[in-house]
GROMACS .gro file of C-alpha atoms in nm:
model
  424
    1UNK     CA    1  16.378   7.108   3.950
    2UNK     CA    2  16.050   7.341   3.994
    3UNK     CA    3  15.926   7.114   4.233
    4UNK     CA    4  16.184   7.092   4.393
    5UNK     CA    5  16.238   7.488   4.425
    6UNK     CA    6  15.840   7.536   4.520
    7UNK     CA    7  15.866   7.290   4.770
    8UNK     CA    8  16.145   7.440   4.865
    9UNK     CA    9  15.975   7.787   4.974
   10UNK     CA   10  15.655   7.684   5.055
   11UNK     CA   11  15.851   7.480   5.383
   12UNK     CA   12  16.018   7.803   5.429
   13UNK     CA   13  15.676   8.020   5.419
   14UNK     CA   14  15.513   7.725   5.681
   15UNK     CA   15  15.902   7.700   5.904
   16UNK     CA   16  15.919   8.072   5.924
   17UNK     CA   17  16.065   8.198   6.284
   18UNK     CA   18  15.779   8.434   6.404
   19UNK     CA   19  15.909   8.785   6.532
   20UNK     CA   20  15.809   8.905   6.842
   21UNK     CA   21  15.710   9.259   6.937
   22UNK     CA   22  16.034   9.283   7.215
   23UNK     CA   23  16.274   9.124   6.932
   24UNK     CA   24  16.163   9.435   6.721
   25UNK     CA   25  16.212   9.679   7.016
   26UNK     CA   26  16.568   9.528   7.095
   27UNK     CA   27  16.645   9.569   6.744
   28UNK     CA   28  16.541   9.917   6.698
   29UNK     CA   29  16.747  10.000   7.045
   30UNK     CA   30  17.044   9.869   6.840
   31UNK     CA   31  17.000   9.985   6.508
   32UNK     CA   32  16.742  10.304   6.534
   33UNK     CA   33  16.910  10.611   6.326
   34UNK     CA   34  16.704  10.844   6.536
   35UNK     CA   35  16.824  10.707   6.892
   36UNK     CA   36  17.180  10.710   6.761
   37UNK     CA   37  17.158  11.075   6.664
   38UNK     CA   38  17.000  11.168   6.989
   39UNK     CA   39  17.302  10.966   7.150
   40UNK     CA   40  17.557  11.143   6.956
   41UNK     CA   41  17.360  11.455   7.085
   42UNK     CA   42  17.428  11.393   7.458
   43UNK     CA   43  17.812  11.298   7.373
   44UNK     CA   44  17.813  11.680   7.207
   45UNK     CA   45  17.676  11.842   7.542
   46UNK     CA   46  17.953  11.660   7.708
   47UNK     CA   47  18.221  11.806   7.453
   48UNK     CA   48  18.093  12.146   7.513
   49UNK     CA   49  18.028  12.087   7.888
   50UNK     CA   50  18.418  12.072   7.904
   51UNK     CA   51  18.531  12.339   7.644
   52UNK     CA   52  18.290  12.571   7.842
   53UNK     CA   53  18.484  12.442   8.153
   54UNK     CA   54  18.832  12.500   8.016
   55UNK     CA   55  18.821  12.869   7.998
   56UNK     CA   56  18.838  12.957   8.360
   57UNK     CA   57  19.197  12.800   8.293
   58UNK     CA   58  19.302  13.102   7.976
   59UNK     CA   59  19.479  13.073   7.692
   60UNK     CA   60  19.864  13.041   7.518
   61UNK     CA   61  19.947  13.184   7.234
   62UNK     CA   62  20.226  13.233   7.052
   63UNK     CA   63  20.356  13.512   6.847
   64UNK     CA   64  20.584  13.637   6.570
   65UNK     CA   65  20.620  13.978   6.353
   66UNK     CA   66  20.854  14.117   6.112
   67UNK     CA   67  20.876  14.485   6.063
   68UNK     CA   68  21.074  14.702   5.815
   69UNK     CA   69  21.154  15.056   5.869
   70UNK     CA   70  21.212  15.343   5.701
   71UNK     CA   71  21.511  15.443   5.908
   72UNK     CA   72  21.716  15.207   6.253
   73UNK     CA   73  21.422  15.153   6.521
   74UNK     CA   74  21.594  15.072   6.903
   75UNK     CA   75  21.463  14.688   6.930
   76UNK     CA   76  21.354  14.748   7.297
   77UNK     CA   77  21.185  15.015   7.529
   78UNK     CA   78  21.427  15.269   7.668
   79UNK     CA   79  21.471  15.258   8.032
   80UNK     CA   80  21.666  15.525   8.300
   81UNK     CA   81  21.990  15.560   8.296
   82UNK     CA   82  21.974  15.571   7.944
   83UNK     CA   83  22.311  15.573   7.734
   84UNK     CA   84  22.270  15.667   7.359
   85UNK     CA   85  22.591  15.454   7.285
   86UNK     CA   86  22.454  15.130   7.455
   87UNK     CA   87  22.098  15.186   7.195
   88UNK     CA   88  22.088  14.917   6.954
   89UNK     CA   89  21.905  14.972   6.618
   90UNK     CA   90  21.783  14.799   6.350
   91UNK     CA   91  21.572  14.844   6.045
   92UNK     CA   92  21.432  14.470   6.009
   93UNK     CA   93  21.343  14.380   6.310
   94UNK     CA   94  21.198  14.016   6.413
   95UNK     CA   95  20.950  13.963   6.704
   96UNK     CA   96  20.912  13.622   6.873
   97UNK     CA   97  20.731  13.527   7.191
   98UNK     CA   98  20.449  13.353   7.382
   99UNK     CA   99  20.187  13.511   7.571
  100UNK     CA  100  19.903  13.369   7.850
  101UNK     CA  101  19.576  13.533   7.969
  102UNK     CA  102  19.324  13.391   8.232
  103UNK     CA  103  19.040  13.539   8.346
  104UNK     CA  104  19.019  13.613   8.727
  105UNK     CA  105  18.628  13.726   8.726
  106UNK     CA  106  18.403  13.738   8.429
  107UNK     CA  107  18.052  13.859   8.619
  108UNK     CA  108  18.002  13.501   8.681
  109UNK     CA  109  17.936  13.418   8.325
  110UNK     CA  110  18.180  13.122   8.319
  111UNK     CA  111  18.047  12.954   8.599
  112UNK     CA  112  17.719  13.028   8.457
  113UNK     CA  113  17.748  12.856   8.131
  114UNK     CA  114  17.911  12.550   8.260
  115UNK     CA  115  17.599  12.509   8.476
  116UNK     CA  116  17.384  12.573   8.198
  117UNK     CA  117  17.629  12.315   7.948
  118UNK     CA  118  17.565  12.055   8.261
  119UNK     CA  119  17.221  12.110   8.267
  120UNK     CA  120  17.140  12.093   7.907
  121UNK     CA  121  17.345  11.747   7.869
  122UNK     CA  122  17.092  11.627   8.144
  123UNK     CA  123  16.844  11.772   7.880
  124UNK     CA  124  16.951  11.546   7.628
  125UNK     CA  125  16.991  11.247   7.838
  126UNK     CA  126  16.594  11.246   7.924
  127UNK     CA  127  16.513  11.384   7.542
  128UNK     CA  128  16.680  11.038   7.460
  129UNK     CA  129  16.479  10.813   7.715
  130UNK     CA  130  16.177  11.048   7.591
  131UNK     CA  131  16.274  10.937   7.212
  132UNK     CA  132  16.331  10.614   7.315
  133UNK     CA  133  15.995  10.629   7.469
  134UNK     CA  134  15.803  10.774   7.187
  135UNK     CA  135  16.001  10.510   6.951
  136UNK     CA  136  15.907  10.187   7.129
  137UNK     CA  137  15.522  10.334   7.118
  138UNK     CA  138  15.501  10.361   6.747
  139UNK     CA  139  15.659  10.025   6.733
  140UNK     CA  140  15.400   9.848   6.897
  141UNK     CA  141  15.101  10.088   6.756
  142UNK     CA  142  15.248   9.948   6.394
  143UNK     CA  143  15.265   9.621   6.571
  144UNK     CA  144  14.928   9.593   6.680
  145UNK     CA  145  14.749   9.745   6.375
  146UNK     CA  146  14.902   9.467   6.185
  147UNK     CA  147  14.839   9.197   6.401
  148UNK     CA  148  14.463   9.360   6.353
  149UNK     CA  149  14.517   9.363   5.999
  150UNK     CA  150  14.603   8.995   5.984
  151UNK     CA  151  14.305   8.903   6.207
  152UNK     CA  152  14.072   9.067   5.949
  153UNK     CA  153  14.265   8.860   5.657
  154UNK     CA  154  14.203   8.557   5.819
  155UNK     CA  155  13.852   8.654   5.883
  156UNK     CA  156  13.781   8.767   5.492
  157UNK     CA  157  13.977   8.433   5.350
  158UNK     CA  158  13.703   8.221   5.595
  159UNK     CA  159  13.421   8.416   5.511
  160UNK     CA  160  13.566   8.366   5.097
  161UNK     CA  161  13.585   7.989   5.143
  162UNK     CA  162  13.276   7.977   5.285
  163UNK     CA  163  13.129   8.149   4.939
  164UNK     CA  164  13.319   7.880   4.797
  165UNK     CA  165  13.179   7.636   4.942
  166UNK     CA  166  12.835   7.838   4.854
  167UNK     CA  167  12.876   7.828   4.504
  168UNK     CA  168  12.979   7.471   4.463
  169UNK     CA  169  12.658   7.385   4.669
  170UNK     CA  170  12.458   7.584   4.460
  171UNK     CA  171  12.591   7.436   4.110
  172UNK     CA  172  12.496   7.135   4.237
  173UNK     CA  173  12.135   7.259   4.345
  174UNK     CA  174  12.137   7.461   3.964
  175UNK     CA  175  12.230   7.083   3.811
  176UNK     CA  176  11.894   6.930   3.934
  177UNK     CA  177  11.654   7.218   3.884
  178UNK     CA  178  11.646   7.313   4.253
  179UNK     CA  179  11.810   7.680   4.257
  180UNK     CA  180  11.831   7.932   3.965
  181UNK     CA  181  12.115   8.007   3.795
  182UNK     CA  182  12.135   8.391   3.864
  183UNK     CA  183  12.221   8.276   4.225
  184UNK     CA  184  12.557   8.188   4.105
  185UNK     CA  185  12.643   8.518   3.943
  186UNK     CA  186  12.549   8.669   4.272
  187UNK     CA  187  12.775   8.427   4.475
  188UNK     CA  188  13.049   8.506   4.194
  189UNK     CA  189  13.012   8.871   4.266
  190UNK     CA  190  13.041   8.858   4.632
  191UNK     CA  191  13.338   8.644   4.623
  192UNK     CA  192  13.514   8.944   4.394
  193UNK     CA  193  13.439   9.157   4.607
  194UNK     CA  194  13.599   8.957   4.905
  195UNK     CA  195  13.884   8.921   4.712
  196UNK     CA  196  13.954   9.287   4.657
  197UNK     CA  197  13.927   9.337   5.024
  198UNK     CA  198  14.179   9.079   5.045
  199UNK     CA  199  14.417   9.227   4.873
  200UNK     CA  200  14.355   9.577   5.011
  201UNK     CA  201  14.425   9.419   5.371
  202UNK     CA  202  14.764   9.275   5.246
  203UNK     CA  203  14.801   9.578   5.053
  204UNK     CA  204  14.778   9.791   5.391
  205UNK     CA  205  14.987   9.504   5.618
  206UNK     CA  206  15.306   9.550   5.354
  207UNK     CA  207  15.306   9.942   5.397
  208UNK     CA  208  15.252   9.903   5.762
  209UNK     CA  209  15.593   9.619   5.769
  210UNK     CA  210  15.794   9.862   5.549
  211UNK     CA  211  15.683  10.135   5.759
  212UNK     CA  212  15.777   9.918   6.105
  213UNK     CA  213  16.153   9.803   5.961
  214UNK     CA  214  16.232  10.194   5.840
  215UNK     CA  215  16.134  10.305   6.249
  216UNK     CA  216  16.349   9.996   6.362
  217UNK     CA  217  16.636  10.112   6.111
  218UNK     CA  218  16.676   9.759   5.960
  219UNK     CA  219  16.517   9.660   5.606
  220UNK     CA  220  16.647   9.325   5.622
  221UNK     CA  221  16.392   9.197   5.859
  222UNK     CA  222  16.153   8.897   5.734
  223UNK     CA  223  15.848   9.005   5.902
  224UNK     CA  224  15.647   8.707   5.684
  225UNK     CA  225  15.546   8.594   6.006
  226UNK     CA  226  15.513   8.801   6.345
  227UNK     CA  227  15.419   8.643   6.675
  228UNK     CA  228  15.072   8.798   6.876
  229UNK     CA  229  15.097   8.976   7.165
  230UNK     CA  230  14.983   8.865   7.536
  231UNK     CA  231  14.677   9.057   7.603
  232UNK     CA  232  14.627   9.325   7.892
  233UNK     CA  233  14.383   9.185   8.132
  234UNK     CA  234  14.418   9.493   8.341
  235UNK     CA  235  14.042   9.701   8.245
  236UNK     CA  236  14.054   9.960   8.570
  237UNK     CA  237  14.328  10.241   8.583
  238UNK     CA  238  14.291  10.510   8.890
  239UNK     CA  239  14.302  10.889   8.767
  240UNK     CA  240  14.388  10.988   9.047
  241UNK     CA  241  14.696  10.826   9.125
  242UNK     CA  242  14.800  10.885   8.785
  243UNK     CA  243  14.755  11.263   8.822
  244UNK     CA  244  14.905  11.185   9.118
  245UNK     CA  245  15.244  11.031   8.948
  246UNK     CA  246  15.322  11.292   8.668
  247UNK     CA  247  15.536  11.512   8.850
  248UNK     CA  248  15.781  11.231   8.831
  249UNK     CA  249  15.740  11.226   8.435
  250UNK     CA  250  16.083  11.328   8.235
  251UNK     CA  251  15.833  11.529   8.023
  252UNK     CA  252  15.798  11.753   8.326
  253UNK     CA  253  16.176  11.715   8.447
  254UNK     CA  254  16.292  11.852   8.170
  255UNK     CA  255  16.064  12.148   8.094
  256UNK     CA  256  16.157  12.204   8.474
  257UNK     CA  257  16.574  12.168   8.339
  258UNK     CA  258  16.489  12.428   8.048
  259UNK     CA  259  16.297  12.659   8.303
  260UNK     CA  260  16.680  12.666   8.541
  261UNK     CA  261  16.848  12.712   8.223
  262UNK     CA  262  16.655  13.049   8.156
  263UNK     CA  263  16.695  13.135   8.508
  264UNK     CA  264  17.082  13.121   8.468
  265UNK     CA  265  17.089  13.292   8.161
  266UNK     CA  266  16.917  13.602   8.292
  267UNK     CA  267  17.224  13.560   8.559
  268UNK     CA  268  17.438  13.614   8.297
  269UNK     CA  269  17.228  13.917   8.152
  270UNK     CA  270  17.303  14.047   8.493
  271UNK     CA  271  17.637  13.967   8.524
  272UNK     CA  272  17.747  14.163   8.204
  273UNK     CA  273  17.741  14.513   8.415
  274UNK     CA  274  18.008  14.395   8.617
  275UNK     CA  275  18.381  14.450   8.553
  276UNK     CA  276  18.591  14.186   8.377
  277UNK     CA  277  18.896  14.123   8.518
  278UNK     CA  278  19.217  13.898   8.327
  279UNK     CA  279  19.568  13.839   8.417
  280UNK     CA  280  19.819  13.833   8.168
  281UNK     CA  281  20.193  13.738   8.094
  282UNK     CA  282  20.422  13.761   7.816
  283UNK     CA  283  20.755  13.691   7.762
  284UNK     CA  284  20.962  13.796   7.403
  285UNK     CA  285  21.256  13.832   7.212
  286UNK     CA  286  21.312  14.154   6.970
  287UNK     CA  287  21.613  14.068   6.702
  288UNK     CA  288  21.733  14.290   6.443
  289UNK     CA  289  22.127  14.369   6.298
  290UNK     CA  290  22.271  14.029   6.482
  291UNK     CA  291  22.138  14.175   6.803
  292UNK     CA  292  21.843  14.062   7.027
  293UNK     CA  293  21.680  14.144   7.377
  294UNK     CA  294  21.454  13.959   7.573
  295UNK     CA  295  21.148  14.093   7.753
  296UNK     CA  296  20.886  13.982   7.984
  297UNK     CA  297  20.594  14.134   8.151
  298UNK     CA  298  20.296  14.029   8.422
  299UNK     CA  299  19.964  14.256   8.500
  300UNK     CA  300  19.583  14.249   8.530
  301UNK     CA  301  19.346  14.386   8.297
  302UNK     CA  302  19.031  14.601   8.408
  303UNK     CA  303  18.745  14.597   8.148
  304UNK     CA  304  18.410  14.757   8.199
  305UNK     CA  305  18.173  14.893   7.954
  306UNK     CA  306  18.070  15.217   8.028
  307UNK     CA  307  17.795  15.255   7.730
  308UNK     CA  308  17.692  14.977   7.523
  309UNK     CA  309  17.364  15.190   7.348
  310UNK     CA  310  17.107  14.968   7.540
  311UNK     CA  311  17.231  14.630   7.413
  312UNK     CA  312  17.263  14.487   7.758
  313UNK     CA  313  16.959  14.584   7.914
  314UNK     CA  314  16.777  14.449   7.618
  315UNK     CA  315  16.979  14.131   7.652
  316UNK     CA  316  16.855  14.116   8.027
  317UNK     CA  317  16.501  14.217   7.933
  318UNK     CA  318  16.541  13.924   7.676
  319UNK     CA  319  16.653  13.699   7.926
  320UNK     CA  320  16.369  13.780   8.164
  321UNK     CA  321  16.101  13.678   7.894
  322UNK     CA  322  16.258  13.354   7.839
  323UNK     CA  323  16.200  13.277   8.128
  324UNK     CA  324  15.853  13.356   8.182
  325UNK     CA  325  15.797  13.168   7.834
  326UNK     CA  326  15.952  12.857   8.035
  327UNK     CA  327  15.776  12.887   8.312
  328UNK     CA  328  15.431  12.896   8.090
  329UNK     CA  329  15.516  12.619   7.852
  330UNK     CA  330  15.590  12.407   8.139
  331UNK     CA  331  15.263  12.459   8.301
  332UNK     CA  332  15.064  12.406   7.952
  333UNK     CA  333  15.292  12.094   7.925
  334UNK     CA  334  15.123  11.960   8.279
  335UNK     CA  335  14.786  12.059   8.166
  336UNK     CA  336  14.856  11.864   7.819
  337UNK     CA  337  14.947  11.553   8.027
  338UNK     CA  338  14.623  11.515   8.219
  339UNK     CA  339  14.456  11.622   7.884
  340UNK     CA  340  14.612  11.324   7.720
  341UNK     CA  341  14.565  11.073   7.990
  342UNK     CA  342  14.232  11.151   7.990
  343UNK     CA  343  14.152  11.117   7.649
  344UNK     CA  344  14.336  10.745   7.694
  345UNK     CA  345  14.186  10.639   7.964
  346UNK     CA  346  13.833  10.754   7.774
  347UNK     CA  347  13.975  10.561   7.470
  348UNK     CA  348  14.046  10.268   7.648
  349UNK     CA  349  13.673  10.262   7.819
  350UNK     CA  350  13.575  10.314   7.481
  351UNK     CA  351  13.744  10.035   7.338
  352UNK     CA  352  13.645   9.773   7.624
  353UNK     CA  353  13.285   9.884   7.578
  354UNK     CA  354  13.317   9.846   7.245
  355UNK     CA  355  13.464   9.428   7.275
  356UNK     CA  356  13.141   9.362   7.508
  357UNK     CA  357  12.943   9.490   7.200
  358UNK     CA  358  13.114   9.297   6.978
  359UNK     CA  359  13.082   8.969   7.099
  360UNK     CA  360  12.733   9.001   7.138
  361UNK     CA  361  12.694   9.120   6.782
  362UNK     CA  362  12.907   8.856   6.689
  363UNK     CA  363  12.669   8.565   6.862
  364UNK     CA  364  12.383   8.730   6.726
  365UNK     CA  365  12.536   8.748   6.336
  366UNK     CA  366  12.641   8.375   6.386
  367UNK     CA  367  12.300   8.262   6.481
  368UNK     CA  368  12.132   8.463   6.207
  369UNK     CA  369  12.380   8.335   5.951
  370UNK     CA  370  12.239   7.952   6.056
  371UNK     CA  371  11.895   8.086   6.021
  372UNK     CA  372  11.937   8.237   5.677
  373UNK     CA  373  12.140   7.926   5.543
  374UNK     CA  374  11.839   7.710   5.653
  375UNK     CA  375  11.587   7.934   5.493
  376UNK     CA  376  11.763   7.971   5.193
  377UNK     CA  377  11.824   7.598   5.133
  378UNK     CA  378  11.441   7.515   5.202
  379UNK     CA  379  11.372   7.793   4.972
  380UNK     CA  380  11.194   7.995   5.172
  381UNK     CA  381  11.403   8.331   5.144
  382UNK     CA  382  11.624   8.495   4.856
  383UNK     CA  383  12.007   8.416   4.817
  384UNK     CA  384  12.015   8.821   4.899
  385UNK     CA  385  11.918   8.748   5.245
  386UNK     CA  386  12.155   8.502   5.318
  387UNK     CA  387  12.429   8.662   5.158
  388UNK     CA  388  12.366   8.992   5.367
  389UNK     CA  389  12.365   8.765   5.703
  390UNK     CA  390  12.723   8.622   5.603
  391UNK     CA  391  12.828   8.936   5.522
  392UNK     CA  392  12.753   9.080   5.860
  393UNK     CA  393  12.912   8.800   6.050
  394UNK     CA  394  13.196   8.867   5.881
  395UNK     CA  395  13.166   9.237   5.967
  396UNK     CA  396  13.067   9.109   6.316
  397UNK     CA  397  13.394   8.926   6.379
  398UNK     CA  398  13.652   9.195   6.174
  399UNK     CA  399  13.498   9.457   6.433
  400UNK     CA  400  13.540   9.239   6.782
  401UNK     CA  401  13.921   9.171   6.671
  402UNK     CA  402  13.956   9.497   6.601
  403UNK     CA  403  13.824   9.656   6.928
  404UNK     CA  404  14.055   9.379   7.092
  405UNK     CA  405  14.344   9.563   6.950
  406UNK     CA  406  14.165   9.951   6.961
  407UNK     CA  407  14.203   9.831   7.329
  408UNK     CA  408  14.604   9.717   7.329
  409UNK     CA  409  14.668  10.044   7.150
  410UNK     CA  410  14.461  10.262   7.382
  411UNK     CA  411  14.604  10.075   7.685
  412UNK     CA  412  14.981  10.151   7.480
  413UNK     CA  413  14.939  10.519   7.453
  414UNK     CA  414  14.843  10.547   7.797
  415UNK     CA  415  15.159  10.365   7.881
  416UNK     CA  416  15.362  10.620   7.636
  417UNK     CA  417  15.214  10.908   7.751
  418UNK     CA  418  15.313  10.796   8.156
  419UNK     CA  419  15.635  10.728   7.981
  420UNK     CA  420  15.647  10.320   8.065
  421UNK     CA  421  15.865  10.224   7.771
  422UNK     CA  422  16.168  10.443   7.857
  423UNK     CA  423  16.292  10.165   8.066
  424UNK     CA  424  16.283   9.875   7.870
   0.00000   0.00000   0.00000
């Protein structure tokens, strides 16, 4: 029955489907607690986009009182001809009616905040895409730096069999008197220490796949096995035309969006010295002693503060600020754009110089690794030397794979920062 269960996983270890890096992004689009929220956020703009829009149209309310009195009140106002014997009193009295108010002019500041609710949904529809953006990046920088990982794994297991292999050459050399013993203990030792890195790598890989499925928003994803990625063959990227292309960046779009928004608001600030103006009807019924009368009235409302102690012109002055913070922040904003495609595109140069290197220290560490093994094993050099030359190989190889990546990853946060992932 063991066998049968270790069988059993070690064909599902070797039939495991590999993930691929857009299977992860499509799952993250669908299951991402941080995209959700920022979707919920737009559907709240909307909500208040149209309660902003629904008070140009007033309100109903309705009304009730009861009132006792020390002595009979008349249940209605007296109007010409009066005749004290047609006066109805009463000393309860009950109060019933509805009432409506709309506002005819409000110094614009209606109109003002539904543009402003309209133009903060659009807000939240490119902070979303930007999210998105920003999402699918750290995806694929978690993405590569395991893939990475895994290429250094593969690299330190090799370089540990090959110590294997070492050791059981030596024993046999120790056997018949040709190699000294210490120069198993020394193989022995290097082959710990391989093994430590080995589980540091795998240590790092499993906190890098928890840390990839709590982005996506899904723990239940078997990441045993994850597919490689299609390298970027494209080394040359014009600064110029990419200067050229950030204006058209939602990064930019919306610190322009927030700029309009603090324009409008300082229309507001303005609009509150100006006159408010409602109109309002009301219709009731006054009941007391079995009796009732119905009343109704229409009229408009003037308001206007005459004195307010400064608190509008320091609203305005407020308002004014605002917007000359906006206006700033969106100009440090472009500056931090070329900044950062700079510093990518330097990264990325950086990276490819750093592959050309590598494969050339990589030929050279191979061919000293075959000289070292030959003058080892016609004793002619120490097991030290030999070791040392493996050792660097190894080093040699880790550090080409990883500039391959350093490269993907530089090449990936130039695509974030131009905002290429929004899209997909």
């Amino acid at each position: 029955m063991k066998k049968i269960i270790s069988i059993y996983i070690l064909l599902s270890f070797s039939f495991a489907y590999p993930v691929t890096l857009n299977e992860l992004i499509d799952l993250a689009e669908k299951n991402s607690p941080v995209l959700k929220e920022k979707a919920l956020d737009i559907k709240i703009k909307e909500v208040k986009k149209k309660q902003i829009h629904k008070k140009k149209f007033g309100e109903i309310h309705l009304f009730g009182s009861f009132n006792r009195f020390e002595d009979p009140r008349i249940l209605y106002p007296i109007t010409p001809p009066i005749d004290p014997r047609n006066l109805v009193g009463a000393k309860n009295q009950f109060i019933t009616g509805i009432s409506y108010s709309v506002p005819i002019f409000t110094g614009f500041e209606i109109e003002k905040n539904t543009e402003i609710s309209i133009l903060a949904k659009r807000v939240k529809e490119i902070e979303y895409l930007l999210t998105k953006n920003q999402l699918i990046y750290n995806i694929k920088s978690i993405y590569l730096k395991i893939l990475s990982l895994q290429k250094q794994k593969k690299a330190l297991i090799s370089y540990k069999q090959s110590l294997i292999e070492l050791y059981k050459n030596i024993q046999e050399s120790v056997k018949v008197g040709k190699k000294p013993e210490v120069d198993l203990l020394k193989v022995d030792y290097q082959i710990e220490s391989v093994e430590a890195e080995i589980e540091k790598v795998k240590n790092s890989i499993y906190a890098l796949k928890s840390a990839l499925k709590t982005i996506i928003g899904k723990k239940d994803i078997n990441l045993s096995v994850i597919e490689d990625v299609r390298l970027t063959e494209l080394d040359n990227f014009n600064r110029t035309q990419l200067l050229k292309n950030i204006n058209s960046l939602d990064t930019l779009k919306q610190a322009t969006l927030s700029e309009e928004i603090s324009e409008k608001k300082v229309k507001i600030a303005q609009g509150k010295y100006l006159p408010k103006i409602y109109f309002t009807a009301s219709a009731q019924r006054n009941m007391g002693n079995s009796e009732y009368k119905d009343l109704w009235q229409v009229g408009f409302i003037v308001e206007y503060t005459f004195f307010d102690f400064g608190r509008r012109k320091h609203e305005y002055i407020q308002s004014k600020l605002e917007l000359k913070k906006a206006k700033l922040q969106k100009k440090t904003l472009r500056l931090k754009i070329i900044q950062k495609i700079d510093e990518a595109l330097s990264e990325i140069k950086t990276a490819i110089s750093k592959i050309k290197a590598s494969e050339k220290q990589l030929l050279f560490a191979k061919e000293v690794e075959k000289i070292e093994k030959a003058k080892y094993e016609e004793g002619v050099s120490d097991l030290y030397d030999y070791l040392l030359a493996k050792s660097q190989r190894f080093l040699a190889e880790s550090s080409y794979y990883q500039a391959i990546y350093e490269k993907e990853s530089a090449i990936s946060y130039l695509q974030y920062i131009l905002e290429e992932f929004k899209n997909e």
